[in-house]
Amino acid sequence: MSEINEQEMLQYIATETSADVKVITLVLKHEQTFINNAKEDAKGDIEIDSDELVDYVLSRPDIKLDEMTVEDILDAEMDYLMDKGIAGYVD
């Protein structure tokens, strides 16, 4: 995913959510761990259940955020990735 400008994405998320960049980075780190452990389907796609992802992030001992803040950070990240044509939702 070298197409992602990480600093630009972090700034976008910070602007959208008013969250601190350090907190955003931590949430995204846990998100990446969750995604890396997800299983591919027969087509090689990985489907991520957003509720399971939020629960996973909230269960990490270094996360001291409420559910809404985590959801806002992840939603803003997805908005950024969709704007850049990198990610999308599966119906």
C-alpha positions as a printed NumPy array, in Angstrom:
array([[  0.   ,   0.   ,   0.   ],
       [  2.738,   2.41 ,  -0.863],
       [  0.101,   4.658,  -2.497],
       [ -0.966,   5.89 ,   0.941],
       [  0.606,   9.072,   2.213],
       [  0.528,   8.149,   5.896],
       [  1.08 ,  11.685,   7.184],
       [ -1.664,  13.03 ,   4.943],
       [ -4.029,  10.288,   6.096],
       [ -3.244,  10.913,   9.77 ],
       [ -3.835,  14.631,   9.32 ],
       [ -7.115,  13.954,   7.513],
       [ -8.31 ,  11.672,  10.337],
       [ -7.195,  14.182,  12.991],
       [ -9.084,  16.974,  11.239],
       [-12.228,  14.863,  10.85 ],
       [-12.243,  13.474,  14.408],
       [-10.338,  16.027,  16.533],
       [ -8.393,  13.051,  17.93 ],
       [ -4.692,  13.262,  18.738],
       [ -2.383,  11.865,  16.045],
       [ -0.684,   9.576,  18.61 ],
       [ -4.059,   8.057,  19.527],
       [ -4.983,   7.67 ,  15.859],
       [ -1.671,   5.933,  15.151],
       [ -2.288,   3.518,  18.023],
       [ -5.823,   2.69 ,  16.824],
       [ -4.547,   2.119,  13.272],
       [ -1.737,  -0.11 ,  14.571],
       [ -4.275,  -2.351,  16.325],
       [ -6.499,  -2.275,  13.253],
       [ -3.586,  -3.504,  11.117],
       [ -2.935,  -6.374,  13.538],
       [ -6.612,  -7.361,  13.342],
       [ -6.554,  -7.258,   9.528],
       [ -3.294,  -9.213,   9.363],
       [ -4.907, -11.985,  11.416],
       [ -8.1  , -12.084,   9.303],
       [ -8.667, -15.085,   7.066],
       [ -9.02 , -14.798,   3.301],
       [-12.07 , -16.234,   1.586],
       [-11.928, -18.524,  -1.481],
       [-11.413, -15.514,  -3.766],
       [ -8.52 , -14.205,  -1.689],
       [-10.575, -11.328,  -0.293],
       [-10.616, -10.369,   3.362],
       [-13.927,  -9.25 ,   4.813],
       [-13.713,  -7.221,   7.986],
       [-16.705,  -6.939,  10.302],
       [-16.542,  -3.378,  11.611],
       [-18.174,  -4.288,  14.943],
       [-15.599,  -7.03 ,  15.539],
       [-12.807,  -4.642,  14.601],
       [-14.027,  -1.952,  17.014],
       [-14.415,  -4.549,  19.789],
       [-10.881,  -5.794,  19.124],
       [ -9.385,  -2.281,  19.255],
       [-11.305,  -1.455,  22.446],
       [-10.055,  -4.679,  24.063],
       [ -6.404,  -3.639,  23.737],
       [ -5.015,  -2.597,  27.136],
       [ -3.352,   0.57 ,  25.789],
       [ -6.591,   1.929,  24.301],
       [ -8.356,   4.332,  26.652],
       [-10.979,   5.585,  24.214],
       [-14.734,   5.222,  24.046],
       [-16.411,   3.208,  21.313],
       [-17.629,   6.266,  19.408],
       [-14.121,   7.739,  19.141],
       [-12.69 ,   4.463,  17.822],
       [-15.534,   4.212,  15.3  ],
       [-14.987,   7.819,  14.214],
       [-11.264,   7.215,  13.656],
       [-11.882,   4.046,  11.645],
       [-14.689,   5.685,   9.635],
       [-12.484,   8.676,   8.808],
       [ -9.691,   6.328,   7.719],
       [-12.111,   4.467,   5.444],
       [-13.385,   7.754,   4.004],
       [ -9.801,   8.761,   3.222],
       [ -9.016,   5.401,   1.613],
       [-12.218,   5.46 ,  -0.443],
       [-11.5  ,   9.039,  -1.596],
       [ -8.107,   7.8  ,  -2.809],
       [ -9.664,   4.751,  -4.507],
       [ -7.728,   2.322,  -2.322],
       [-10.565,   0.672,  -0.397],
       [-14.302,   0.193,  -0.502],
       [-17.208,  -1.555,   1.109],
       [-18.583,  -4.926,   0.017],
       [-22.386,  -5.11 ,  -0.221]])
